[in-house]
Tab-separated table of C-alpha atoms in Angstrom:
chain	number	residue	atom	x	y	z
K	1500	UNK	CA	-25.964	1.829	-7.934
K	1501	UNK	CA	-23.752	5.043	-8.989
K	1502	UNK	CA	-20.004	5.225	-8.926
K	1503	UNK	CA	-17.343	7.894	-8.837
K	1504	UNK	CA	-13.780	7.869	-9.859
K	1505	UNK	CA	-11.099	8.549	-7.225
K	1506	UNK	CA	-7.649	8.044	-8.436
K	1507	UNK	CA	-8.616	6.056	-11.679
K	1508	UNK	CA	-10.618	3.934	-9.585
K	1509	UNK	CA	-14.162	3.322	-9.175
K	1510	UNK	CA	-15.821	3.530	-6.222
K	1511	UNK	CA	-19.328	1.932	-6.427
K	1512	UNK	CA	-21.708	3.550	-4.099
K	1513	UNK	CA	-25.934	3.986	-2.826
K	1514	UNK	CA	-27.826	7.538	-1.873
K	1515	UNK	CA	-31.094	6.525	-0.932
K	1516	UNK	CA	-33.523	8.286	1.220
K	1517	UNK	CA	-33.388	12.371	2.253
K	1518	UNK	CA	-32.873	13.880	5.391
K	1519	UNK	CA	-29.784	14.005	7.683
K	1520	UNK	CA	-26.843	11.682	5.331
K	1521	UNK	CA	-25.183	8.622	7.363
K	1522	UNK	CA	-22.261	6.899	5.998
K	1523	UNK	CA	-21.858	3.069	6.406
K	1524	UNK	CA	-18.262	1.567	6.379
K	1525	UNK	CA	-18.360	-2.232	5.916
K	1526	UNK	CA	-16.254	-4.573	7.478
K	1527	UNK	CA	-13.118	-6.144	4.819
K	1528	UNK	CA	-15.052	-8.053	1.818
K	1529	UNK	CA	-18.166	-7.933	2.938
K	1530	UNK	CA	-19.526	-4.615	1.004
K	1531	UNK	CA	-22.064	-2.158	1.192
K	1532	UNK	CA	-24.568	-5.488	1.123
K	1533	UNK	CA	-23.910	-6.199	4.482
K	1534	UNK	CA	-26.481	-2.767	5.537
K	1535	UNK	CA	-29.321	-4.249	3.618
K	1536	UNK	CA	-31.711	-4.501	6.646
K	1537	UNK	CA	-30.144	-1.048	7.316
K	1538	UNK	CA	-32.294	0.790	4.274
K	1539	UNK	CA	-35.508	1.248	6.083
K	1540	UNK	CA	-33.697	3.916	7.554
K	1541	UNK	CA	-33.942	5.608	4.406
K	1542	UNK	CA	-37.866	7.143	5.248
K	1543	UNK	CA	-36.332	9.169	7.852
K	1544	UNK	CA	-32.276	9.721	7.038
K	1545	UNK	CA	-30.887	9.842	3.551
K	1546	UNK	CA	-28.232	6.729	3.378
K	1547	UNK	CA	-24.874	6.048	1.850
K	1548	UNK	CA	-23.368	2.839	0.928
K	1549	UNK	CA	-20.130	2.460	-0.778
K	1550	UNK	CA	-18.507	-0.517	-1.530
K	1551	UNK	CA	-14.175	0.415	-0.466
K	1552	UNK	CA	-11.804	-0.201	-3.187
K	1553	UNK	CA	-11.587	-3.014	-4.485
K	1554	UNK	CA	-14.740	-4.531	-2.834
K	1555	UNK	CA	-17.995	-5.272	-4.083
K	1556	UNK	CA	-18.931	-3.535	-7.247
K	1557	UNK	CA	-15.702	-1.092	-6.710
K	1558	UNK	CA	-12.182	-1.767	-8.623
K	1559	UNK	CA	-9.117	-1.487	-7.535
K	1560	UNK	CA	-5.722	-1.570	-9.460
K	1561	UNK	CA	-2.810	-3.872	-8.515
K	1562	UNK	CA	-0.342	-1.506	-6.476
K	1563	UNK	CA	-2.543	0.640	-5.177
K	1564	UNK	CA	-2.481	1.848	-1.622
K	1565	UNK	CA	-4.842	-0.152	0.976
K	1566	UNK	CA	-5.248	1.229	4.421
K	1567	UNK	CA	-7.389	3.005	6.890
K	1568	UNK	CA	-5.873	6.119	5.540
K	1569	UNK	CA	-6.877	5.856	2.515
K	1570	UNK	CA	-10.301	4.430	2.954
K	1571	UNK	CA	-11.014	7.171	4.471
K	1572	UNK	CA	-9.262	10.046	2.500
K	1573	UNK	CA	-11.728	7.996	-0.336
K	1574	UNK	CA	-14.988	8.460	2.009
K	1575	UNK	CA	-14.500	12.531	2.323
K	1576	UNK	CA	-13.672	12.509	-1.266
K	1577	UNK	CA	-16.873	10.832	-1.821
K	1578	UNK	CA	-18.881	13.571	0.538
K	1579	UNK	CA	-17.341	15.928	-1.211
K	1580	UNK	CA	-18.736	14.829	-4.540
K	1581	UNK	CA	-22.497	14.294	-3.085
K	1582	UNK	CA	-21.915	17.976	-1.277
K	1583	UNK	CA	-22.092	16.962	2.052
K	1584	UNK	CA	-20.363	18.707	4.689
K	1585	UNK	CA	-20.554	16.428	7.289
K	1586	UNK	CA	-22.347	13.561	8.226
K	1587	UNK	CA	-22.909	10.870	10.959
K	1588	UNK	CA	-20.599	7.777	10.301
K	1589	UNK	CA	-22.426	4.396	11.441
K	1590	UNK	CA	-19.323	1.646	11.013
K	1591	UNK	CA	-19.208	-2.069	11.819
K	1592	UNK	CA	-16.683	-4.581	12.592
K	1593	UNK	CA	-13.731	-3.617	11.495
K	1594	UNK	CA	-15.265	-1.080	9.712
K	1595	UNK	CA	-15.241	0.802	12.916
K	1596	UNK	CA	-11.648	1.445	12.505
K	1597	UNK	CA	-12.044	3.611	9.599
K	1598	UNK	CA	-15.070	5.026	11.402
K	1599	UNK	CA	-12.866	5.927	14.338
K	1600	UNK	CA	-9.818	7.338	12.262
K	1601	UNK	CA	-12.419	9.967	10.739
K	1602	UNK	CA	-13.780	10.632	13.692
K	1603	UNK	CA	-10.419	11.709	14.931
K	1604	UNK	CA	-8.448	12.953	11.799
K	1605	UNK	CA	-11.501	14.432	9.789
K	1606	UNK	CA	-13.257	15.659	13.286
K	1607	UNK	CA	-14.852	18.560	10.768
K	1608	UNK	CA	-16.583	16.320	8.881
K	1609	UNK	CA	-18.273	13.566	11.508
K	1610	UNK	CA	-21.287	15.036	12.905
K	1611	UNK	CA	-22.073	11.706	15.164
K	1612	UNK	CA	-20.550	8.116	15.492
K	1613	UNK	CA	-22.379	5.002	15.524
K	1614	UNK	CA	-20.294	1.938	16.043
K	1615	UNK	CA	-21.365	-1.905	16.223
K	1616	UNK	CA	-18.849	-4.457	17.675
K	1617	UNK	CA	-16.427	-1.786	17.709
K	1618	UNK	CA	-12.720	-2.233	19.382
K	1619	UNK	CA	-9.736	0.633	19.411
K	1620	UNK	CA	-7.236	-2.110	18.299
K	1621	UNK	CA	-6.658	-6.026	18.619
K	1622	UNK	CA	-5.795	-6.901	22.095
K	1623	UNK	CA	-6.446	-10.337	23.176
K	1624	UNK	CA	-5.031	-13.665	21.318
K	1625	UNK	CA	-8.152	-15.119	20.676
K	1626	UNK	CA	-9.202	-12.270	18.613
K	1627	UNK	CA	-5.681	-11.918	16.893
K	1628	UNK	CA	-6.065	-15.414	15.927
K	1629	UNK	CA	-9.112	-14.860	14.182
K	1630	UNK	CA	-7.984	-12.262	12.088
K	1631	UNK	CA	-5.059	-14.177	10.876
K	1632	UNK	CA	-7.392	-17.089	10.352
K	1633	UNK	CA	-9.369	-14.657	8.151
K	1634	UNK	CA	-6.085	-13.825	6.380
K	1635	UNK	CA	-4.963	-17.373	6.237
K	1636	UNK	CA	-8.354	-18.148	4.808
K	1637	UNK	CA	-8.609	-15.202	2.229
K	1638	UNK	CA	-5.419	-16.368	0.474
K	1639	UNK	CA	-6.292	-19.892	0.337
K	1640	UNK	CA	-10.168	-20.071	-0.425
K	1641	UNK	CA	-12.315	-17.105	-0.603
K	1642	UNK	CA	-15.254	-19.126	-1.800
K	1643	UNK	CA	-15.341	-21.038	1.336
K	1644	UNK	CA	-14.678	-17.919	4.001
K	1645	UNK	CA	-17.550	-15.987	1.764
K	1646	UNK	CA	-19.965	-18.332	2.480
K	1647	UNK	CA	-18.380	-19.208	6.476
K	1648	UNK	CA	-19.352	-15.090	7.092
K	1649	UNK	CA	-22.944	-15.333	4.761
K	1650	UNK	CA	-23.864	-18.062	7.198
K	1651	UNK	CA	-23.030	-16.233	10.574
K	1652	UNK	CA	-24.742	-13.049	9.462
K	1653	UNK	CA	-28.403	-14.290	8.491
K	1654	UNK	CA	-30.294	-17.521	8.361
K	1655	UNK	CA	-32.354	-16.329	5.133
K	1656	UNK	CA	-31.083	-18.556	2.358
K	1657	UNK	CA	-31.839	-15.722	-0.166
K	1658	UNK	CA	-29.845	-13.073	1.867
K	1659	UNK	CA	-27.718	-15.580	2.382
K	1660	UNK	CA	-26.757	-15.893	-1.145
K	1661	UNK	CA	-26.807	-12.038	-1.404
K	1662	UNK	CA	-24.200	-11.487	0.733
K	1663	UNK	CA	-21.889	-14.909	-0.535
K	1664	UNK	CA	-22.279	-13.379	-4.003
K	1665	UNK	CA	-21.003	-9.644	-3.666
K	1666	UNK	CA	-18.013	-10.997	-1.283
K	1667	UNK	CA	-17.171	-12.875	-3.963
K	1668	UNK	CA	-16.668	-10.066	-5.993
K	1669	UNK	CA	-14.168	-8.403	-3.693
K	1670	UNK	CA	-10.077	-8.846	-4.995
K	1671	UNK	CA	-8.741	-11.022	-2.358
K	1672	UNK	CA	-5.468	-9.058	-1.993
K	1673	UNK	CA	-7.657	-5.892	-1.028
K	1674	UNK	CA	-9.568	-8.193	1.578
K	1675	UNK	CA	-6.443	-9.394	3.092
K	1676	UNK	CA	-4.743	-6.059	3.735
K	1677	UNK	CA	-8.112	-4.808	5.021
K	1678	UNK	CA	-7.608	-7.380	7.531
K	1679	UNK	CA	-4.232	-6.956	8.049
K	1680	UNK	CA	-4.766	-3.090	8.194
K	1681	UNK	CA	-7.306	-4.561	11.448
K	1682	UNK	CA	-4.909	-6.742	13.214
K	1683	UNK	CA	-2.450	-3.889	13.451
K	1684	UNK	CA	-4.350	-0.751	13.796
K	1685	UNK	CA	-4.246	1.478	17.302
K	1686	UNK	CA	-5.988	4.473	18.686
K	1687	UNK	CA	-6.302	4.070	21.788
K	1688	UNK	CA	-4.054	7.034	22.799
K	1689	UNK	CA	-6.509	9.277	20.091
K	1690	UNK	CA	-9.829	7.691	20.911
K	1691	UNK	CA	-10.649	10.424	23.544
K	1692	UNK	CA	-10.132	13.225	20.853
K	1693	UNK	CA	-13.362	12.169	19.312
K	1694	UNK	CA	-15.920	15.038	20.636
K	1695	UNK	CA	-18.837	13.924	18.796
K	1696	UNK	CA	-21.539	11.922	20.549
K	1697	UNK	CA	-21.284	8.358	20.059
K	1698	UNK	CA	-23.434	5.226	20.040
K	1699	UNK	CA	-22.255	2.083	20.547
K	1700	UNK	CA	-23.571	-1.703	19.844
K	1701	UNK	CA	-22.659	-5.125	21.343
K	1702	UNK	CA	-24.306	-8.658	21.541
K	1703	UNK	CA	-24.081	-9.984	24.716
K	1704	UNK	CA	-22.292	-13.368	23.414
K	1705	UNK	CA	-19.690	-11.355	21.261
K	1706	UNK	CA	-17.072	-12.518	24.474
K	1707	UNK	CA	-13.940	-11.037	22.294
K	1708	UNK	CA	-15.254	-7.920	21.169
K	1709	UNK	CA	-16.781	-7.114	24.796
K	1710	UNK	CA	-14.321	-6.593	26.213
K	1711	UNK	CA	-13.337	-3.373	24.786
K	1712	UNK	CA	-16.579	-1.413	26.588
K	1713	UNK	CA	-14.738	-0.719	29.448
K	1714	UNK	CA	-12.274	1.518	27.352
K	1715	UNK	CA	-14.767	3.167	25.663
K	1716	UNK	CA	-17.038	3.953	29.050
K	1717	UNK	CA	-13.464	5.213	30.537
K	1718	UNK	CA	-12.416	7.218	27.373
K	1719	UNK	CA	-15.237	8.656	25.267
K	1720	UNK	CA	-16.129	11.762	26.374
K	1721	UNK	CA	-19.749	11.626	25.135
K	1722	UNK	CA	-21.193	7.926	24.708
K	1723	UNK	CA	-24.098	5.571	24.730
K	1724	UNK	CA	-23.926	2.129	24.798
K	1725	UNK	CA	-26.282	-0.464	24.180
K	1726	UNK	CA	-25.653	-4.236	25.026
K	1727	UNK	CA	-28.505	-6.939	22.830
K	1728	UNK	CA	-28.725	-9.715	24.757
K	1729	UNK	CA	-28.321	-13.572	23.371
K	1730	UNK	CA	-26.770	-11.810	19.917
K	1731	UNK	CA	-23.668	-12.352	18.588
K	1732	UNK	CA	-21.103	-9.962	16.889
K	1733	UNK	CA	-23.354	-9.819	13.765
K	1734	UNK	CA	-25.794	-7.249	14.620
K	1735	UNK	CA	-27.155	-5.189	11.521
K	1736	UNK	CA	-28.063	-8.212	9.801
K	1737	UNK	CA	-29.271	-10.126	12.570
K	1738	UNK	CA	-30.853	-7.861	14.903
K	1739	UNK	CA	-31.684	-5.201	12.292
K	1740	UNK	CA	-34.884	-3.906	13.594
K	1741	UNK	CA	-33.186	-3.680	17.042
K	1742	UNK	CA	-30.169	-1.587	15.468
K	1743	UNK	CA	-32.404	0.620	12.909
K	1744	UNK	CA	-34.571	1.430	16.604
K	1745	UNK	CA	-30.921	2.226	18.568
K	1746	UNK	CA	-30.204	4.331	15.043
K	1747	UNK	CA	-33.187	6.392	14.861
K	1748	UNK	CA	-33.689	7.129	18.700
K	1749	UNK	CA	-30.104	7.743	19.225
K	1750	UNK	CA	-29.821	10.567	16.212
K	1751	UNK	CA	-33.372	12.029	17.604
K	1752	UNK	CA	-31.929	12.591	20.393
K	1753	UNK	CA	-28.343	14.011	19.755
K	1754	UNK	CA	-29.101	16.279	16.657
K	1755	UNK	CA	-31.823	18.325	18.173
């Protein structure tokens, strides 16, 4: 693990592999753990995995600033630092948001999107009511929604525990207004700004998130998407091989 400090913080970060650099933005608490089955990508792309503020293995001091803004002024700082110019941004969940505000406001520096369980803001009420569940949840027991999310992402006890353990290590304020950040973000006006080509991943049983591929199809000017059938929302830990295939064939394809 390396760090660097950005505003007297510390964000916590991995560079592993060589070749063409792709960024992974987590969903809130989860961390850079949460890509795991994402590193044998590493033999043919060189990887980074930071942990946001105040999540995982990076601090965070009371006061500061949490919001998609800033996560993301934070991720070009941290390309910056490793001397990369641009790079393609694989997000999931929620951390598709910050994903899709780079993609938009830091066009320069995206040079491909890949999105799993992605949405351009929270429009149904079954969906809104999870997030504020997740809020709800944050606030009163992290120990118990850390191991809730372990337990839908992987049925391997040790990975499991993996995952449970660096969540647990995220400030719970930070996770909250990550979520909150979520529940309120928009760009659906912006989302057909984004020029770069872009892959997108569903399950087939992930009914809430779904729902947001007809948008997408109508809007993105340049697009795959790829639907894995019988899977939930949690796809890089639970289809892994499946995504790391999509990954690889995808960027063969639109870099050359």
């Amino acid at each position: 693990m390396k760090s660097v400090i950005i505003n007297q913080e510390r964000m916590a970060y991995e560079d592993i592999g060589t070749g063409e650099p792709i960024l992974f933005i987590h969903p809130p608490g989860m961390g850079r753990k949460v890509f795991e089955k994402q590193k044998p990508l590493s033999t043919k792309f060189r990887l980074i995995l930071p942990d946001l503020v105040g999540q995982g293995d990076s601090s965070f001091h009371e006061g500061s600033e949490v919001s998609v803004k800033r996560f993301s002024e934070d991720l070009v700082f941290l390309m910056d630092e490793l001397h990369i110019n641009s790079c393609i941004i694989f997000g999931y969940s929620a951390g598709g948001i910050i994903s899709q505000y780079l993609a938009i406001h830091f066009p320069e520096r995206v040079k491909a999107l890949i999105l799993s369980g992605a949405y351009p803001n929270v429009n149904n009420f079954i969906f809104k009511t999870e997030h504020k569940l997740g809020i709800y949840a944050i606030k009163k027991n992290k120990h118990f929604i850390s191991s809730v999310i372990a337990k839908s992402h992987t049925k391997e006890k040790e990975f499991r525990l993996v995952l449970k353990e660096h969540m647990m290590k995220s400030n719970a304020d930070v996770w909250k207004e990550f979520y909150e950040e979520s529940l309120h973000f928009n760009c659906k006006d912006q989302v057909r700004n984004i020029q770069v080509s872009v892959l997108l991943i569903y399950g087939s049983k992930a009914d809430q998130i779904n729902t947001h591929i007809k948008f997408y199809k109508k809007h993105l000017p340049s697009h795959q998407i790829h639907v894995i059938k019988g899977e939930t929302h949690q796809l890089p830990t639970r289809r892994s091989s499946e995504v790391n295939d999509l990954v690889t064939q995808f960027l063969m394809n639109s870099l050359n």
